[in-house]
Coordinates of C-alpha atoms in Angstrom, one line a residue:
M56 CA -23.0 28.1 2.3
V57 CA -20.3 28.6 4.9
G58 CA -20.9 32.1 6.3
L59 CA -22.0 34.0 3.2
K60 CA -24.8 36.4 3.9
P61 CA -27.4 37.1 1.1
S62 CA -25.9 40.6 0.6
D63 CA -22.3 39.3 0.2
V64 CA -20.7 39.0 -3.2
P65 CA -19.7 35.3 -3.6
P66 CA -15.9 35.0 -3.8
P67 CA -14.4 33.6 -7.0
L68 CA -13.9 29.9 -7.4
G69 CA -10.1 30.2 -7.1
V70 CA -10.4 32.1 -3.8
K71 CA -12.8 29.5 -2.3
M72 CA -10.5 26.6 -3.4
A73 CA -7.3 28.2 -2.1
S74 CA -9.1 29.2 1.2
A75 CA -10.4 25.7 1.7
G76 CA -7.1 24.0 1.1
A77 CA -5.2 26.4 3.4
A78 CA -7.9 26.2 6.1
A79 CA -7.8 22.4 5.9
C80 CA -4.0 22.4 6.3
V81 CA -4.3 24.5 9.5
A82 CA -7.0 22.2 10.9
D83 CA -4.8 19.1 10.1
I84 CA -1.8 20.5 11.9
V85 CA -3.9 21.2 15.0
T86 CA -5.8 17.9 15.1
F87 CA -3.2 15.5 13.5
P88 CA -2.3 13.7 16.8
L89 CA -6.0 12.8 17.3
D90 CA -6.1 11.4 13.7
T91 CA -3.0 9.3 14.3
A92 CA -4.5 8.0 17.6
K93 CA -7.7 7.1 15.7
V94 CA -5.7 5.1 13.1
R95 CA -3.8 3.2 15.7
L96 CA -7.0 2.3 17.6
Q97 CA -8.7 1.3 14.3
I98 CA -6.0 -1.2 13.3
Q99 CA -5.6 -2.6 16.8
G100 CA -6.8 -6.2 16.7
E101 CA -6.0 -6.6 13.0
K102 CA -2.7 -8.3 13.7
K103 CA -0.5 -9.1 16.6
G104 CA 1.0 -6.0 18.0
V105 CA 4.3 -5.3 19.7
E106 CA 4.5 -7.2 22.9
G107 CA 3.6 -5.0 25.9
I108 CA 2.0 -2.2 23.9
R109 CA -1.8 -1.9 23.9
Y110 CA -3.8 1.2 23.2
R111 CA -6.6 2.2 25.5
G112 CA -8.7 5.2 24.6
V113 CA -7.6 8.3 22.7
F114 CA -5.6 10.0 25.4
G115 CA -4.1 6.6 26.5
T116 CA -3.1 6.0 22.9
I117 CA -1.4 9.4 22.7
S118 CA 0.3 8.9 26.0
T119 CA 1.6 5.4 25.0
M120 CA 2.9 6.7 21.7
I121 CA 4.8 9.6 23.3
R122 CA 6.2 7.2 26.0
T123 CA 7.3 4.4 23.6
E124 CA 8.0 6.3 20.3
G125 CA 8.4 9.9 21.2
P126 CA 6.2 12.9 20.5
R127 CA 7.2 13.2 16.9
S128 CA 5.3 9.9 16.3
L129 CA 2.0 11.7 16.7
Y130 CA 2.8 13.6 13.4
N131 CA 3.8 10.5 11.4
G132 CA 2.4 11.1 7.9
L133 CA 1.9 14.9 8.3
V134 CA 3.6 15.7 5.0
A135 CA 1.3 13.3 3.1
G136 CA -1.6 14.6 5.2
L137 CA -1.0 18.2 4.1
Q138 CA -0.5 17.1 0.5
R139 CA -3.9 15.4 0.8
Q140 CA -5.6 18.4 2.1
V141 CA -4.2 20.8 -0.5
C142 CA -5.6 18.4 -3.2
F143 CA -8.6 17.1 -1.3
A144 CA -10.2 20.0 0.7
S145 CA -9.8 22.5 -2.1
I146 CA -12.0 20.3 -4.3
R147 CA -14.6 18.9 -1.8
I148 CA -15.2 22.2 0.0
G149 CA -14.1 24.8 -2.5
L150 CA -16.2 23.4 -5.3
Y151 CA -19.3 22.6 -3.1
D152 CA -21.2 25.9 -3.7
N153 CA -20.5 25.8 -7.5
V154 CA -21.7 22.2 -7.8
K155 CA -24.7 23.0 -5.7
N156 CA -25.6 26.0 -7.9
F157 CA -25.0 23.8 -11.0
Y158 CA -27.6 21.2 -9.8
T159 CA -30.1 23.8 -8.8
G160 CA -29.6 26.2 -11.7
G161 CA -28.5 29.0 -9.3
K162 CA -31.8 29.0 -7.3
D163 CA -31.8 30.2 -3.7
N164 CA -32.6 27.9 -0.8
P165 CA -31.7 24.6 -2.4
S166 CA -33.4 21.5 -1.1
V167 CA -31.6 19.0 1.2
L168 CA -31.5 16.5 -1.6
M169 CA -29.6 18.9 -3.9
R170 CA -27.2 19.8 -1.1
I171 CA -26.6 16.0 -0.4
L172 CA -26.0 15.4 -4.1
A173 CA -23.5 18.3 -4.3
G174 CA -21.7 17.0 -1.2
C175 CA -21.5 13.5 -2.5
T176 CA -20.3 14.7 -5.9
T177 CA -17.4 16.9 -4.7
G178 CA -16.4 14.3 -2.1
A179 CA -16.1 11.6 -4.7
M180 CA -14.2 13.9 -7.1
A181 CA -11.7 14.8 -4.4
V182 CA -11.0 11.1 -3.4
S183 CA -10.5 10.1 -7.0
F184 CA -7.8 12.8 -7.4
A185 CA -6.1 12.6 -3.9
Q186 CA -6.3 8.9 -3.0
P187 CA -2.5 8.2 -3.2
T188 CA -1.8 10.9 -0.6
D189 CA -4.4 9.2 1.7
V190 CA -2.8 5.8 1.3
V191 CA 0.6 7.1 2.2
K192 CA -0.7 9.1 5.2
V193 CA -2.5 6.1 6.7
R194 CA 0.5 3.8 6.3
F195 CA 2.8 6.3 8.0
Q196 CA 0.4 6.8 10.9
A197 CA 0.1 3.0 11.3
Q198 CA 3.8 2.3 11.4
M199 CA 5.6 2.3 14.8
N200 CA 8.9 4.1 15.4
L201 CA 10.5 1.5 17.7
D202 CA 13.9 0.0 17.9
G203 CA 13.8 -3.5 16.5
V204 CA 10.6 -2.9 14.6
A205 CA 11.1 -2.7 10.9
R206 CA 9.8 0.5 9.3
R207 CA 7.9 0.1 6.0
Y208 CA 8.8 3.6 4.8
N209 CA 11.5 6.2 5.6
G210 CA 10.1 9.2 3.8
T211 CA 7.0 10.5 2.0
M212 CA 8.4 10.4 -1.6
Q213 CA 10.1 7.0 -0.9
A214 CA 6.7 5.7 0.2
Y215 CA 5.1 6.8 -3.1
R216 CA 7.9 5.1 -5.1
H217 CA 7.9 2.0 -3.0
I218 CA 4.2 1.5 -3.3
F219 CA 4.2 2.1 -7.0
Q220 CA 7.2 -0.3 -7.6
N221 CA 5.8 -3.1 -5.4
E222 CA 2.0 -2.7 -5.8
G223 CA 1.7 -0.7 -9.0
L224 CA -0.9 2.1 -9.6
R225 CA -3.5 0.0 -8.0
G226 CA -1.5 0.2 -4.8
L227 CA -1.6 4.0 -4.8
W228 CA -5.3 3.9 -5.4
K229 CA -5.9 1.1 -3.0
G230 CA -9.2 1.4 -1.0
T231 CA -10.6 4.0 -3.5
L232 CA -14.1 2.5 -3.4
P233 CA -14.5 2.5 0.4
N234 CA -12.8 5.9 0.6
I235 CA -15.2 7.4 -2.0
T236 CA -18.1 5.9 0.0
R237 CA -16.6 7.3 3.2
N238 CA -15.8 10.7 1.9
A239 CA -19.1 11.1 0.0
L240 CA -20.8 10.3 3.3
V241 CA -18.5 12.6 5.3
N242 CA -18.7 15.5 2.8
C243 CA -22.4 15.6 2.3
T244 CA -23.1 15.0 6.0
E245 CA -20.5 17.5 7.2
L246 CA -21.4 20.3 4.8
V247 CA -25.1 19.7 4.7
T248 CA -25.4 19.3 8.5
Y249 CA -23.4 22.4 9.0
D250 CA -25.6 24.3 6.7
L251 CA -28.8 23.0 8.3
I252 CA -27.7 23.6 11.9
K253 CA -26.5 27.1 11.2
E254 CA -29.7 28.0 9.3
A255 CA -31.8 26.6 12.1
I256 CA -29.9 28.6 14.7
L257 CA -30.2 31.8 12.7
R258 CA -33.9 31.2 11.8
H259 CA -34.8 30.8 15.5
K260 CA -32.5 33.7 16.5
L261 CA -30.7 31.5 19.0
M262 CA -27.4 33.1 18.0
S263 CA -26.1 35.7 15.6
D264 CA -24.0 34.8 12.6
N265 CA -20.7 34.9 14.4
L266 CA -18.0 32.6 16.0
P267 CA -20.2 30.9 18.6
C268 CA -22.8 30.0 15.9
H269 CA -20.0 28.6 13.6
F270 CA -18.5 26.7 16.6
V271 CA -21.8 25.0 17.5
S272 CA -22.7 24.2 13.8
A273 CA -19.3 22.8 13.1
F274 CA -19.1 20.7 16.2
G275 CA -22.6 19.3 15.7
A276 CA -21.7 18.5 12.1
G277 CA -18.6 16.6 13.3
F278 CA -20.7 14.4 15.7
V279 CA -23.3 13.5 13.1
T280 CA -20.6 12.8 10.5
T281 CA -18.7 10.5 12.9
V282 CA -21.7 8.4 13.7
I283 CA -22.6 7.9 10.0
A284 CA -19.1 7.5 8.6
S285 CA -17.2 5.6 11.3
P286 CA -17.9 2.0 10.0
V287 CA -16.7 2.9 6.5
D288 CA -13.8 4.8 7.9
V289 CA -12.5 1.8 9.9
V290 CA -12.8 -0.5 6.9
K291 CA -11.0 2.1 4.7
T292 CA -8.2 2.4 7.2
R293 CA -7.7 -1.3 7.6
Y294 CA -7.8 -2.0 3.9
M295 CA -5.5 0.8 2.9
N296 CA -3.0 -0.2 5.6
S297 CA -3.0 -3.9 4.8
P298 CA -0.2 -5.6 2.9
P299 CA -0.9 -7.2 -0.5
G300 CA -3.0 -10.3 -0.2
Q301 CA -4.3 -9.8 3.3
Y302 CA -7.8 -8.9 2.1
K303 CA -9.3 -9.8 -1.3
S304 CA -11.4 -6.6 -1.3
A305 CA -12.9 -3.9 0.9
M306 CA -16.0 -6.0 1.4
N307 CA -13.8 -9.0 2.4
C308 CA -12.1 -6.7 4.9
A309 CA -15.4 -5.7 6.4
W310 CA -16.6 -9.3 6.5
T311 CA -13.4 -10.4 8.2
M312 CA -13.8 -7.7 10.8
L313 CA -17.4 -8.7 11.5
T314 CA -16.7 -12.4 11.8
K315 CA -13.5 -12.2 13.8
E316 CA -14.0 -9.1 16.0
G317 CA -17.8 -8.5 16.0
P318 CA -19.8 -5.4 15.0
T319 CA -18.2 -3.2 17.6
A320 CA -15.0 -3.3 15.5
F321 CA -16.6 -0.9 13.1
Y322 CA -16.7 1.7 15.8
K323 CA -13.1 1.3 17.0
G324 CA -11.5 4.7 17.4
F325 CA -14.9 6.4 17.6
V326 CA -13.9 8.9 20.4
P327 CA -10.8 10.1 18.6
S328 CA -12.7 10.2 15.4
F329 CA -15.4 12.4 17.0
L330 CA -12.8 14.6 18.8
R331 CA -10.8 14.9 15.6
L332 CA -13.8 15.6 13.3
G333 CA -15.4 18.0 15.8
S334 CA -12.3 20.0 16.5
W335 CA -11.2 19.7 12.8
N336 CA -14.6 21.2 11.7
V337 CA -14.3 24.0 14.1
V338 CA -10.8 25.0 13.2
M339 CA -11.4 24.5 9.5
F340 CA -14.6 26.4 9.1
V341 CA -13.4 29.3 11.3
S342 CA -10.1 29.4 9.4
F343 CA -11.9 29.1 6.1
E344 CA -14.0 32.2 6.8
Q345 CA -11.0 34.3 8.0
I346 CA -8.7 33.2 5.1
K347 CA -11.4 33.7 2.5
R348 CA -12.2 37.2 3.9
A349 CA -8.6 38.2 3.9
M350 CA -8.1 37.0 0.4
M351 CA -11.2 38.9 -0.8
V352 CA -9.9 42.1 0.9
T353 CA -6.5 41.6 -0.7
K354 CA -8.1 41.0 -4.1
K355 CA -10.1 44.2 -3.8
R356 CA -7.0 46.2 -2.8
I357 CA -5.1 44.9 -5.8
E358 CA -8.0 45.7 -8.1
A359 CA -8.3 49.2 -6.6
A360 CA -4.6 49.9 -7.0
N361 CA -4.8 49.0 -10.7

């Protein structure tokens, strides 16, 4: 997968998982304002907002948030976001090669179907484990830091406790089904598209296996992923952010959106979603390669010293 040449020795599973988690945290820190803007745009129209505040486009949303809530509001939920990536990316990205090899019996050049199956599997596994961190992240990103506007949560750990005490374990795993659907789509589309674009570039000798090739592959994967996953992502965000009783289920949430706001509601926040996924993919894959390479060099030095 990601940047391994045929002559390379595959890194151990622990190195891949740690590299993926660390790289995803770097990507989250860089792109988090875009993700927050995406969430605000996706929930706009769900309920009556604060008078005089309306978000228009990704950069308009960021500008409005800085003007009304301060620049720190762009990083609401960052702690939960980093917790999510440590749990989430290390599984969905770090385990991808191993699961793919398991399905193919270790054969070279696996089919697209096997790659899709591996991506869906690791994406679903990651969501099942990391869902509470995603619920808290989304709710922090959705809440406004304004005088006179009640805050739902005052801290990350307080949010976990509050949700558990008021909504039970089901509250912490709220939206798991749409999130599994969304992340299975995202994971298989993101990783498989990256693989296929990169292989096509190298096969036709358009670029060599270096940073420009990784950039184009990652950005292309981000666009394709956004187009496919955006409707499920909007439903997931709305449903996870909703108070108890607002929607009966994720399907009820989707139906309510369709009947009240029309089909375009499913692509609310598309531009920030694309900007975020495109830039996130670029930062993550480049960081992943560098961190993984550095960890392998360190591991070899330690082994040589012993």
